Amino acid sequence: MLLADLVAASEAVRSTPSRRAKTAALAAALRGLGPDEVAPAVAWLAGEPRQRPLGVGWAALRELPPPAGTAELTVGTVDDALGHLAGLAGPGSQARRRVALADLFGRATSAEHEFLRRLITGELRQGALEAVVTGAVAQAAEVPVADVRRALMLSGDLGRVAGLALHDGAAALRAVRLRVGTPVQPMLASAAADVRSALAQTGAAAIEWKIDGIRVQVHRDGDDVRVFTRSLDDITGRVPEVVEAAMQLPVTAAMLDGEAVAVRTDGRPEPFQRTASRIGSHRDTAAMRAAVPLTTYFFDVLHIDGTDLLDSCGADRHLALAAAVPADRRVPRIVTADPDEAVAFLGRALASGHEGIIVKSLSVPYQAGRRGSGWIKVKPRHTLDLVVLAAEWGHGRRRGYLSNLHLGARDPDTGGFVMLGKTFKGLTDVMLAWQTRRLQELEISRNDWQVFVAPELVVEVAFDGVQRSSRYPGGVALRFARVLYHRPDKRAADADTIEAVRAVHVRDR
C-alpha cells in the first residue's frame, strides 16, 4: 500500500468526530494492507511507530528537504526507514540520522511530510486511539470485536493481533493464550467519591490498601524472572529486590500483579517521588538499592503453575494468591459489605501513610486493560492524572525554571487533550529542576515566556473541586490545583478524561 493511501485514511479520521465513521474509514484502509504491512500501519494509525525510541526530536526535523511532487513511498519502505533510524547509535549517529531523515522526507509529498513529522514526534492526534483501531480491525476482518480485544489483552501486540484477524480469522484469535514472560495490560480501577458509593456498586467486596508505589507485573518461569511496569516496560535489571521476592515463592511459573514501594524503617511508605526516582534510574543499581530499597506487595495472580486465572473470579484468584504468597508480602485486605467496617479500614490505610483503598468485586474476572466497576479506588481527596501541555518560565526565586504548568485532560473522542488550567503550586525545588530538564526534552516550540511540549509527561494533581469556566475549552477548570507527583511511569493514554473531570463537577454541585 502507498503511504499516501494511509495518510488519506488518517485525514478522514481526523475530519470526523463520529466514532462510527472513524472505524469505517480505518477498516477500509486495513482491508488494503498486505501481510507485512499490517503491523506498522496499525501502529501508526494508533498514533506511534512500532520502533521506539527513534532518537529523533523536534530539533532534527527543523531542516528538511522540500516535499516531493509524486507519492511513491510505501508502508513497507517507511517502516524500514524508521527501523533504520531506531537502530542508529554510537559516534556519528546524529549525522547519519540527519542523512536518513533527509532521504525519507525528500521522497514524501506535502501531506506525507506532515503525517511523518507528527508520527515521529508523537503528535499524530487523529482520534484513532487503540480502542477505535481495535474496532476497525474487527470490522475489516469480519470477526467479533470481543475476540480481537481478548487476543490483544493476552498478547499486548495490536499489530500481531490485527495480522491474525485479517489473514487467519477468528479461530487464530481464539488460539492466542496467556504466556508467562509476555506482559498483559493491567486491570485498572475507576474512582468513587466515598466508600459507601463504591460498595453500592460492588456489594460485598474485598477491600485492599492502595499502596503508594509503582505498579509491577512480575513473571516467573523457573529461574527466569521478568518485571514490567504498568506501561509494559521491562525494568527487571533495575529492581533486583522484586526479582528476589518472586524467586522466594513456592511456585515454578507465575504471573503476579503488585506494587513495588520504598518503605521507611517504621513501615510507612517513602514519598512517591523517591520510589519513582529509584525505578526510573539507570545508574548503579546496587548503589540505588542501598539508598532506596524496595519492598514488593502482591495483590493478584493471573497464572500459576500451568493454570490461567484471568477468567477466574476475584475471590478464586485471591485464594490462589494466598496459597503462593505469604501474608507479609500481600497487600492488606478485608472482605466486607459493611460500610462502617470499610471506612475504618480506609482510616487504617491512611494512618499507615498510603493513598486510600481499592474496593474489588469478588465476582469479576481480571479485566486486563479495562477501567470498569470491578475495581473502584477511594481516596480522601480529589486527584487526577493530567498531561502537561506547556509550561511558563518562573519569576523571582524560580527564575530559570519552568514553573507554571498548563494541564490537560484526555479527550477520547478526538485523541487530543483539553486544557483545564494552570498551577505552580506543590512543586519542590527538586521537582522544579527535574521538570525543567524533562519539559525541554519534550519541547515543540517556545516564545519569550512559555515552552510548548509534546503531551507526554503525566502529573498527579490534587484539587479542591471543579468549577465552570468560560476561559477554557472544556467549560470547566480545577479549583486550587497543586502538583503532588510527576508520574513518568504513566503514559498520556492513561491520563484521566475530560468526562471524569466533569463527573467531579457534577458531584460537587
Short mmCIF file of C-alpha atoms in Angstrom, two decimals:
data_model
loop_
_atom_site.label_atom_id
_atom_site.label_comp_id
_atom_site.label_asym_id
_atom_site.label_seq_id
_atom_site.Cartn_x
_atom_site.Cartn_y
_atom_site.Cartn_z
CA MET A 1 0.00 0.00 0.00
CA LEU A 2 1.18 3.52 -0.74
CA LEU A 3 1.78 5.66 2.31
CA ALA A 4 -0.44 8.26 0.62
CA ASP A 5 -3.45 5.93 0.94
CA LEU A 6 -2.84 5.50 4.67
CA VAL A 7 -2.38 9.27 5.10
CA ALA A 8 -5.73 9.81 3.35
CA ALA A 9 -7.38 7.40 5.80
CA SER A 10 -5.73 9.25 8.70
CA GLU A 11 -7.05 12.58 7.40
CA ALA A 12 -10.54 11.09 7.05
CA VAL A 13 -10.38 10.04 10.68
CA ARG A 14 -9.21 13.47 11.81
CA SER A 15 -12.00 15.21 9.94
CA THR A 16 -14.91 13.46 11.66
CA PRO A 17 -15.99 13.40 15.31
CA SER A 18 -18.06 10.27 14.71
CA ARG A 19 -16.54 7.14 16.18
CA ARG A 20 -18.53 5.01 13.73
CA ALA A 21 -17.15 6.99 10.78
CA LYS A 22 -13.61 6.75 12.15
CA THR A 23 -13.94 2.99 12.48
CA ALA A 24 -15.33 2.62 8.95
CA ALA A 25 -12.51 4.72 7.43
CA LEU A 26 -9.86 2.73 9.24
CA ALA A 27 -11.45 -0.60 8.34
CA ALA A 28 -11.44 0.34 4.66
CA ALA A 29 -7.73 1.14 4.86
CA LEU A 30 -6.89 -2.05 6.75
CA ARG A 31 -8.51 -4.22 4.06
CA GLY A 32 -5.96 -2.96 1.52
CA LEU A 33 -2.85 -3.88 3.51
CA GLY A 34 -0.54 -6.74 2.66
CA PRO A 35 0.52 -9.23 5.36
CA ASP A 36 3.82 -7.45 6.08
CA GLU A 37 2.17 -4.03 6.15
CA VAL A 38 -0.42 -4.70 8.85
CA ALA A 39 1.76 -4.35 11.95
CA PRO A 40 3.39 -0.99 11.06
CA ALA A 41 0.20 0.52 9.62
CA VAL A 42 -1.87 -0.41 12.66
CA ALA A 43 0.75 1.05 14.99
CA TRP A 44 0.78 4.32 13.01
CA LEU A 45 -3.00 4.58 12.95
CA ALA A 46 -2.99 4.10 16.72
CA GLY A 47 -0.58 7.04 16.97
CA GLU A 48 3.01 5.85 17.17
CA PRO A 49 5.70 3.95 15.24
CA ARG A 50 6.28 0.41 16.42
CA GLN A 51 10.00 1.15 16.76
CA ARG A 52 10.75 3.09 19.91
CA PRO A 53 12.68 5.11 20.70
CA LEU A 54 13.61 6.55 17.31
CA GLY A 55 16.08 9.04 18.75
CA VAL A 56 14.55 11.87 16.70
CA GLY A 57 13.40 15.11 18.37
CA TRP A 58 11.91 18.30 17.06
CA ALA A 59 15.34 19.84 16.51
CA ALA A 60 16.21 17.16 13.96
CA LEU A 61 13.05 17.96 11.97
CA ARG A 62 13.60 21.71 11.63
CA GLU A 63 15.65 21.49 8.43
CA LEU A 64 14.18 19.03 5.97
CA PRO A 65 14.18 18.90 2.16
CA PRO A 66 11.14 20.23 0.28
CA PRO A 67 8.24 17.80 -0.35
CA ALA A 68 8.20 15.56 -3.40
CA GLY A 69 5.60 16.14 -6.08
CA THR A 70 4.59 12.49 -6.56
CA ALA A 71 3.58 9.87 -4.00
CA GLU A 72 5.95 6.91 -4.17
CA LEU A 73 6.59 5.85 -0.55
CA THR A 74 5.04 2.58 0.53
CA VAL A 75 4.15 1.44 4.03
CA GLY A 76 6.97 -1.11 3.93
CA THR A 77 9.54 1.44 2.76
CA VAL A 78 8.67 3.83 5.58
CA ASP A 79 8.67 1.06 8.20
CA ASP A 80 12.16 0.01 7.04
CA ALA A 81 13.33 3.64 7.23
CA LEU A 82 12.01 4.04 10.77
CA GLY A 83 13.66 0.77 11.78
CA HIS A 84 16.95 2.07 10.38
CA LEU A 85 16.57 5.29 12.38
CA ALA A 86 15.86 3.38 15.59
CA GLY A 87 18.99 1.29 15.09
CA LEU A 88 21.42 4.18 14.71
CA ALA A 89 23.71 4.55 17.71
CA GLY A 90 27.25 5.39 18.69
CA PRO A 91 29.69 8.00 17.38
CA GLY A 92 28.43 9.84 14.33
CA SER A 93 24.89 8.56 14.73
CA GLN A 94 23.39 12.06 14.80
CA ALA A 95 24.90 12.88 11.40
CA ARG A 96 23.74 9.56 9.96
CA ARG A 97 20.28 10.19 11.41
CA ARG A 98 20.08 13.57 9.63
CA VAL A 99 21.01 11.93 6.34
CA ALA A 100 18.40 9.19 6.81
CA LEU A 101 15.70 11.74 7.69
CA ALA A 102 16.57 13.84 4.65
CA ASP A 103 16.31 10.78 2.41
CA LEU A 104 12.93 9.77 3.84
CA PHE A 105 11.36 13.23 3.82
CA GLY A 106 12.83 14.05 0.41
CA ARG A 107 10.65 11.29 -1.07
CA ALA A 108 7.48 12.34 0.83
CA THR A 109 4.72 14.56 -0.52
CA SER A 110 3.49 17.55 1.45
CA ALA A 111 0.71 15.56 3.15
CA GLU A 112 3.15 12.74 3.90
CA HIS A 113 5.64 15.27 5.33
CA GLU A 114 3.05 16.39 7.88
CA PHE A 115 1.97 12.84 8.71
CA LEU A 116 5.52 11.61 9.25
CA ARG A 117 6.52 14.65 11.28
CA ARG A 118 3.59 14.17 13.63
CA LEU A 119 4.08 10.41 13.80
CA ILE A 120 7.76 10.68 14.73
CA THR A 121 7.16 13.35 17.39
CA GLY A 122 4.12 11.67 18.96
CA GLU A 123 1.74 14.36 17.76
CA LEU A 124 -0.42 12.17 15.50
CA ARG A 125 -3.58 13.03 17.41
CA GLN A 126 -6.14 11.96 14.84
CA GLY A 127 -8.67 10.35 17.15
CA ALA A 128 -7.66 6.83 16.07
CA LEU A 129 -6.92 5.60 19.56
CA GLU A 130 -6.20 1.94 20.18
CA ALA A 131 -9.84 1.21 21.03
CA VAL A 132 -11.01 2.66 17.71
CA VAL A 133 -8.35 0.76 15.76
CA THR A 134 -9.37 -2.42 17.59
CA GLY A 135 -12.94 -1.94 16.41
CA ALA A 136 -11.72 -1.25 12.88
CA VAL A 137 -9.67 -4.46 12.85
CA ALA A 138 -12.77 -6.43 13.85
CA GLN A 139 -14.86 -4.72 11.17
CA ALA A 140 -12.27 -5.19 8.44
CA ALA A 141 -11.72 -8.87 9.30
CA GLU A 142 -15.42 -9.52 9.93
CA VAL A 143 -14.71 -11.11 13.31
CA PRO A 144 -16.26 -10.41 16.74
CA VAL A 145 -14.67 -7.38 18.38
CA ALA A 146 -14.62 -9.32 21.68
CA ASP A 147 -12.23 -11.83 20.07
CA VAL A 148 -9.91 -9.02 18.97
CA ARG A 149 -9.97 -7.41 22.41
CA ARG A 150 -9.20 -10.65 24.19
CA ALA A 151 -6.33 -11.54 21.87
CA LEU A 152 -4.93 -8.03 22.36
CA MET A 153 -5.30 -8.36 26.12
CA LEU A 154 -3.32 -11.61 26.09
CA SER A 155 -0.58 -10.64 23.62
CA GLY A 156 -0.27 -6.89 24.16
CA ASP A 157 0.63 -6.54 20.46
CA LEU A 158 -2.02 -4.81 18.37
CA GLY A 159 -0.07 -5.32 15.13
CA ARG A 160 0.20 -9.07 15.66
CA VAL A 161 -3.47 -9.32 16.61
CA ALA A 162 -4.51 -7.33 13.54
CA GLY A 163 -2.47 -9.64 11.32
CA LEU A 164 -4.10 -12.72 12.83
CA ALA A 165 -7.58 -11.25 12.44
CA LEU A 166 -7.15 -10.02 8.87
CA HIS A 167 -5.35 -13.04 7.46
CA ASP A 168 -6.24 -16.01 9.68
CA GLY A 169 -9.62 -15.12 11.15
CA ALA A 170 -11.45 -15.67 14.42
CA ALA A 171 -10.04 -19.15 15.05
CA ALA A 172 -6.49 -17.75 15.15
CA LEU A 173 -7.56 -15.03 17.57
CA ARG A 174 -9.15 -17.56 19.90
CA ALA A 175 -5.96 -19.61 19.84
CA VAL A 176 -3.98 -16.79 21.48
CA ARG A 177 -3.13 -17.80 25.03
CA LEU A 178 -1.55 -16.19 28.07
CA ARG A 179 2.22 -16.65 28.00
CA VAL A 180 4.47 -16.26 31.03
CA GLY A 181 7.07 -13.69 30.02
CA THR A 182 4.71 -11.73 27.77
CA PRO A 183 3.11 -8.88 29.76
CA VAL A 184 -0.60 -8.12 29.58
CA GLN A 185 -2.22 -4.77 30.09
CA PRO A 186 -3.09 -4.26 33.78
CA MET A 187 -6.62 -4.13 35.11
CA LEU A 188 -7.45 -0.56 36.14
CA ALA A 189 -9.71 0.98 38.75
CA SER A 190 -12.43 3.56 38.32
CA ALA A 191 -12.97 6.13 41.07
CA ALA A 192 -15.69 6.75 43.66
CA ALA A 193 -16.20 9.71 45.94
CA ASP A 194 -16.52 7.59 49.08
CA VAL A 195 -16.65 4.07 50.45
CA ARG A 196 -20.44 3.82 50.55
CA SER A 197 -20.88 4.67 46.88
CA ALA A 198 -18.17 2.15 45.95
CA LEU A 199 -19.81 -0.65 47.94
CA ALA A 200 -23.17 0.26 46.44
CA GLN A 201 -21.71 -0.76 43.07
CA THR A 202 -19.94 -3.94 44.16
CA GLY A 203 -21.93 -5.30 47.09
CA ALA A 204 -19.81 -7.40 49.45
CA ALA A 205 -16.26 -6.84 48.30
CA ALA A 206 -12.60 -7.26 49.03
CA ILE A 207 -11.10 -4.00 50.25
CA GLU A 208 -7.36 -3.52 49.92
CA TRP A 209 -4.94 -0.76 50.76
CA LYS A 210 -3.98 1.40 47.78
CA ILE A 211 -0.21 1.20 48.12
CA ASP A 212 1.57 4.39 47.10
CA GLY A 213 4.19 2.74 44.91
CA ILE A 214 4.87 1.64 41.32
CA ARG A 215 2.63 -0.98 39.73
CA VAL A 216 4.61 -4.05 38.71
CA GLN A 217 3.67 -7.19 36.81
CA VAL A 218 6.05 -10.00 37.75
CA HIS A 219 6.58 -13.06 35.53
CA ARG A 220 8.45 -16.09 36.79
CA ASP A 221 9.29 -19.13 34.66
CA GLY A 222 11.59 -21.38 36.66
CA ASP A 223 14.68 -19.36 37.46
CA ASP A 224 13.84 -16.66 34.92
CA VAL A 225 12.04 -13.59 36.30
CA ARG A 226 10.94 -10.52 34.37
CA VAL A 227 9.36 -7.38 35.82
CA PHE A 228 7.19 -5.00 33.83
CA THR A 229 5.64 -1.61 34.65
CA ARG A 230 2.01 -0.69 34.06
CA SER A 231 3.09 0.64 30.64
CA LEU A 232 4.65 -2.81 29.93
CA ASP A 233 8.25 -1.56 30.02
CA ASP A 234 10.77 -4.17 31.17
CA ILE A 235 12.55 -2.92 34.32
CA THR A 236 13.93 -6.27 35.52
CA GLY A 237 17.52 -5.09 35.75
CA ARG A 238 16.59 -2.11 37.93
CA VAL A 239 14.64 -3.98 40.61
CA PRO A 240 16.62 -6.95 41.97
CA GLU A 241 14.52 -6.93 45.17
CA VAL A 242 11.38 -7.65 43.15
CA VAL A 243 13.17 -10.49 41.35
CA GLU A 244 14.27 -11.94 44.69
CA ALA A 245 10.74 -11.69 46.10
CA ALA A 246 9.44 -13.70 43.14
CA MET A 247 12.18 -16.32 43.47
CA GLN A 248 11.28 -16.90 47.14
CA LEU A 249 7.75 -18.04 46.27
CA PRO A 250 6.97 -21.79 46.28
CA VAL A 251 5.98 -21.85 42.59
CA THR A 252 7.57 -22.80 39.28
CA ALA A 253 5.66 -20.46 36.96
CA ALA A 254 3.55 -17.43 37.84
CA MET A 255 2.29 -14.04 36.67
CA LEU A 256 1.67 -11.72 39.60
CA ASP A 257 0.28 -8.21 39.93
CA GLY A 258 1.63 -5.96 42.65
CA GLU A 259 3.33 -2.80 43.84
CA ALA A 260 6.97 -2.00 44.45
CA VAL A 261 7.43 0.73 47.04
CA ALA A 262 10.21 2.34 49.03
CA VAL A 263 9.37 1.83 52.71
CA ARG A 264 10.79 3.52 55.79
CA THR A 265 12.05 1.57 58.78
CA ASP A 266 8.72 2.14 60.55
CA GLY A 267 6.84 0.53 57.66
CA ARG A 268 5.41 3.74 56.24
CA PRO A 269 5.98 4.42 52.52
CA GLU A 270 8.53 6.96 51.43
CA PRO A 271 7.18 9.86 49.34
CA PHE A 272 6.18 8.53 45.93
CA GLN A 273 8.87 10.57 44.20
CA ARG A 274 11.59 8.52 45.92
CA THR A 275 10.10 5.27 44.67
CA ALA A 276 9.65 6.73 41.19
CA SER A 277 13.21 8.06 41.07
CA ARG A 278 14.59 4.70 42.16
CA ILE A 279 12.74 2.74 39.48
CA GLY A 280 13.35 5.40 36.83
CA SER A 281 17.10 5.49 37.47
CA HIS A 282 19.56 3.74 35.13
CA ARG A 283 22.51 4.43 37.43
CA ASP A 284 24.41 1.92 39.57
CA THR A 285 21.61 -0.42 40.70
CA ALA A 286 23.50 -1.65 43.76
CA ALA A 287 24.07 1.89 44.99
CA MET A 288 20.47 2.88 44.30
CA ARG A 289 19.24 -0.22 46.11
CA ALA A 290 21.32 0.64 49.15
CA ALA A 291 19.98 4.20 49.18
CA VAL A 292 16.33 3.44 48.33
CA PRO A 293 15.47 -0.24 48.93
CA LEU A 294 12.16 -1.52 47.57
CA THR A 295 9.54 -3.77 49.15
CA THR A 296 7.16 -5.78 46.97
CA TYR A 297 3.49 -6.37 47.80
CA PHE A 298 1.34 -8.61 45.61
CA PHE A 299 -2.43 -8.31 45.24
CA ASP A 300 -3.42 -10.50 42.28
CA VAL A 301 -2.34 -13.51 40.24
CA LEU A 302 -3.02 -14.15 36.55
CA HIS A 303 -1.28 -17.52 36.13
CA ILE A 304 0.22 -20.09 38.43
CA ASP A 305 1.96 -23.37 37.60
CA GLY A 306 0.20 -24.06 34.33
CA THR A 307 -3.22 -22.69 35.25
CA ASP A 308 -4.51 -19.44 33.71
CA LEU A 309 -6.61 -17.42 36.15
CA LEU A 310 -7.66 -14.44 34.03
CA ASP A 311 -11.21 -15.74 33.74
CA SER A 312 -11.48 -16.78 37.39
CA CYS A 313 -13.43 -14.55 39.74
CA GLY A 314 -11.65 -12.24 42.17
CA ALA A 315 -12.34 -14.48 45.15
CA ASP A 316 -10.79 -17.55 43.49
CA ARG A 317 -7.76 -15.60 42.26
CA HIS A 318 -7.09 -14.44 45.80
CA LEU A 319 -7.26 -18.00 47.12
CA ALA A 320 -4.56 -18.92 44.61
CA LEU A 321 -2.54 -15.85 45.59
CA ALA A 322 -2.79 -16.63 49.31
CA ALA A 323 -1.58 -20.18 48.66
CA ALA A 324 1.57 -18.92 46.92
CA VAL A 325 2.43 -15.61 48.59
CA PRO A 326 2.97 -15.18 52.36
CA ALA A 327 0.76 -12.70 54.20
CA ASP A 328 3.56 -10.19 54.78
CA ARG A 329 4.08 -9.91 51.00
CA ARG A 330 0.38 -9.45 50.22
CA VAL A 331 -1.46 -6.13 50.25
CA PRO A 332 -3.56 -5.82 53.46
CA ARG A 333 -7.14 -6.86 52.74
CA ILE A 334 -10.54 -7.46 54.28
CA VAL A 335 -13.80 -8.75 52.83
CA THR A 336 -16.96 -6.94 53.92
CA ALA A 337 -20.28 -5.48 52.91
CA ASP A 338 -20.36 -3.17 55.94
CA PRO A 339 -19.57 0.47 55.03
CA ASP A 340 -18.55 1.29 58.60
CA GLU A 341 -16.01 -1.54 58.63
CA ALA A 342 -14.75 -0.39 55.24
CA VAL A 343 -14.41 3.22 56.43
CA ALA A 344 -12.41 2.05 59.44
CA PHE A 345 -10.14 0.04 57.13
CA LEU A 346 -9.66 3.14 54.98
CA GLY A 347 -8.65 5.02 58.10
CA ARG A 348 -6.00 2.41 58.88
CA ALA A 349 -4.64 2.64 55.33
CA LEU A 350 -4.36 6.43 55.56
CA ALA A 351 -2.83 6.25 59.04
CA SER A 352 -0.18 3.93 57.60
CA GLY A 353 0.72 6.56 55.01
CA HIS A 354 -0.98 5.06 51.96
CA GLU A 355 -3.27 6.69 49.39
CA GLY A 356 -6.57 5.07 50.21
CA ILE A 357 -8.27 1.81 49.33
CA ILE A 358 -9.38 -0.25 46.33
CA VAL A 359 -12.83 -1.83 46.57
CA LYS A 360 -12.78 -5.02 44.48
CA SER A 361 -15.71 -7.11 43.35
CA LEU A 362 -15.38 -10.75 44.38
CA SER A 363 -17.09 -11.99 41.22
CA VAL A 364 -15.41 -10.26 38.27
CA PRO A 365 -12.59 -11.80 36.18
CA TYR A 366 -9.31 -10.00 35.59
CA GLN A 367 -10.27 -7.36 33.01
CA ALA A 368 -6.88 -6.59 31.51
CA GLY A 369 -6.58 -3.09 30.12
CA ARG A 370 -10.07 -2.14 31.27
CA ARG A 371 -11.20 0.50 33.76
CA GLY A 372 -14.60 -0.81 34.83
CA SER A 373 -16.62 -1.07 38.00
CA GLY A 374 -14.92 -4.28 39.14
CA TRP A 375 -12.23 -2.29 40.93
CA ILE A 376 -13.02 1.09 42.46
CA LYS A 377 -10.47 3.35 44.12
CA VAL A 378 -11.41 5.58 47.04
CA LYS A 379 -9.04 8.35 48.09
CA PRO A 380 -9.74 11.09 50.63
CA ARG A 381 -9.02 13.92 48.24
CA HIS A 382 -9.72 14.77 44.63
CA THR A 383 -6.81 13.73 42.44
CA LEU A 384 -6.43 13.42 38.70
CA ASP A 385 -3.68 12.26 36.39
CA LEU A 386 -3.28 15.07 33.84
CA VAL A 387 -0.89 15.79 31.00
CA VAL A 388 1.42 18.80 30.77
CA LEU A 389 0.75 20.74 27.57
CA ALA A 390 3.04 23.72 28.18
CA ALA A 391 4.93 25.48 30.96
CA GLU A 392 5.83 29.08 31.79
CA TRP A 393 9.18 30.36 33.00
CA GLY A 394 9.18 31.27 36.67
CA HIS A 395 9.94 34.56 38.37
CA GLY A 396 11.88 35.55 41.48
CA ARG A 397 13.46 32.52 43.14
CA ARG A 398 12.00 30.36 40.36
CA ARG A 399 13.68 32.33 37.59
CA GLY A 400 15.34 29.93 35.17
CA TYR A 401 12.90 27.13 35.93
CA LEU A 402 9.80 26.03 34.03
CA SER A 403 7.24 26.51 36.76
CA ASN A 404 3.61 27.23 35.88
CA LEU A 405 2.22 24.09 34.24
CA HIS A 406 -0.61 24.05 31.69
CA LEU A 407 -2.68 20.96 32.47
CA GLY A 408 -4.86 18.95 30.11
CA ALA A 409 -7.32 16.07 30.41
CA ARG A 410 -7.56 13.39 27.75
CA ASP A 411 -10.38 13.63 25.18
CA PRO A 412 -11.09 10.07 23.93
CA ASP A 413 -13.26 11.37 21.08
CA THR A 414 -10.52 13.41 19.42
CA GLY A 415 -7.37 11.79 20.73
CA GLY A 416 -6.26 15.20 21.99
CA PHE A 417 -6.20 16.98 25.34
CA VAL A 418 -8.47 19.61 26.85
CA MET A 419 -6.88 22.46 28.82
CA LEU A 420 -8.13 22.68 32.43
CA GLY A 421 -5.95 25.37 33.92
CA LYS A 422 -2.51 26.14 35.25
CA THR A 423 -0.67 25.59 38.50
CA PHE A 424 2.75 26.20 40.01
CA LYS A 425 1.78 25.00 43.49
CA GLY A 426 3.16 21.93 45.21
CA LEU A 427 6.46 21.93 43.32
CA THR A 428 9.60 21.47 45.39
CA ASP A 429 13.00 22.70 44.21
CA VAL A 430 13.91 19.16 43.21
CA MET A 431 10.68 18.79 41.21
CA LEU A 432 11.23 22.15 39.51
CA ALA A 433 14.74 21.19 38.43
CA TRP A 434 13.63 17.80 37.12
CA GLN A 435 10.60 19.07 35.20
CA THR A 436 12.62 21.91 33.64
CA ARG A 437 15.03 19.36 32.17
CA ARG A 438 12.30 16.94 31.12
CA LEU A 439 10.00 19.51 29.53
CA GLN A 440 12.78 20.96 27.44
CA GLU A 441 13.42 17.44 26.13
CA LEU A 442 9.74 17.37 25.09
CA GLU A 443 9.78 20.86 23.60
CA ILE A 444 7.80 21.53 20.42
CA SER A 445 8.10 25.31 20.30
CA ARG A 446 8.52 28.31 22.58
CA ASN A 447 8.10 32.03 22.90
CA ASP A 448 9.62 34.53 25.32
CA TRP A 449 7.69 33.28 28.36
CA GLN A 450 6.47 29.73 27.74
CA VAL A 451 7.51 26.38 26.28
CA PHE A 452 5.03 24.16 24.45
CA VAL A 453 5.68 20.44 24.81
CA ALA A 454 4.66 17.11 23.35
CA PRO A 455 1.86 15.77 25.58
CA GLU A 456 3.79 13.00 27.31
CA LEU A 457 4.51 13.99 30.91
CA VAL A 458 1.76 12.93 33.31
CA VAL A 459 1.40 14.65 36.68
CA GLU A 460 -0.79 13.64 39.60
CA VAL A 461 -2.73 16.72 40.68
CA ALA A 462 -4.78 17.33 43.82
CA PHE A 463 -7.51 19.95 43.81
CA ASP A 464 -10.39 21.21 45.90
CA GLY A 465 -13.10 21.00 43.25
CA VAL A 466 -14.14 21.71 39.69
CA GLN A 467 -15.88 24.89 38.65
CA ARG A 468 -17.46 26.19 35.48
CA SER A 469 -15.15 28.23 33.29
CA SER A 470 -15.67 30.09 30.04
CA ARG A 471 -11.93 30.59 29.82
CA TYR A 472 -11.08 27.02 28.94
CA PRO A 473 -12.44 24.93 26.03
CA GLY A 474 -13.78 22.13 28.24
CA GLY A 475 -16.04 24.54 30.09
CA VAL A 476 -14.55 23.58 33.46
CA ALA A 477 -11.44 24.39 35.48
CA LEU A 478 -9.79 23.00 38.59
CA ARG A 479 -10.01 24.90 41.86
CA PHE A 480 -6.75 25.28 43.82
CA ALA A 481 -4.85 22.67 41.82
CA ARG A 482 -1.49 21.55 43.18
CA VAL A 483 1.03 19.05 41.86
CA LEU A 484 1.58 16.01 44.03
CA TYR A 485 3.94 14.00 41.86
CA HIS A 486 5.40 13.67 38.43
CA ARG A 487 4.26 10.29 37.06
CA PRO A 488 6.80 9.23 34.40
CA ASP A 489 5.59 5.65 34.99
CA LYS A 490 2.26 6.51 33.33
CA ARG A 491 1.53 7.12 29.66
CA ALA A 492 -0.50 10.07 28.39
CA ALA A 493 -3.03 7.46 27.24
CA ASP A 494 -3.53 6.56 30.93
CA ALA A 495 -4.42 10.13 31.95
CA ASP A 496 -7.91 10.96 33.20
CA THR A 497 -10.52 12.06 30.68
CA ILE A 498 -12.42 15.32 30.44
CA GLU A 499 -15.57 13.34 31.26
CA ALA A 500 -14.00 12.21 34.54
CA VAL A 501 -13.36 15.87 35.38
CA ARG A 502 -16.92 16.83 34.51
CA ALA A 503 -18.20 14.00 36.67
CA VAL A 504 -16.37 15.54 39.65
CA HIS A 505 -18.03 18.86 38.82
CA VAL A 506 -21.46 17.22 38.84
CA ARG A 507 -20.80 15.54 42.19
CA ASP A 508 -19.55 18.78 43.74
CA ARG A 509 -22.55 20.88 42.75
#
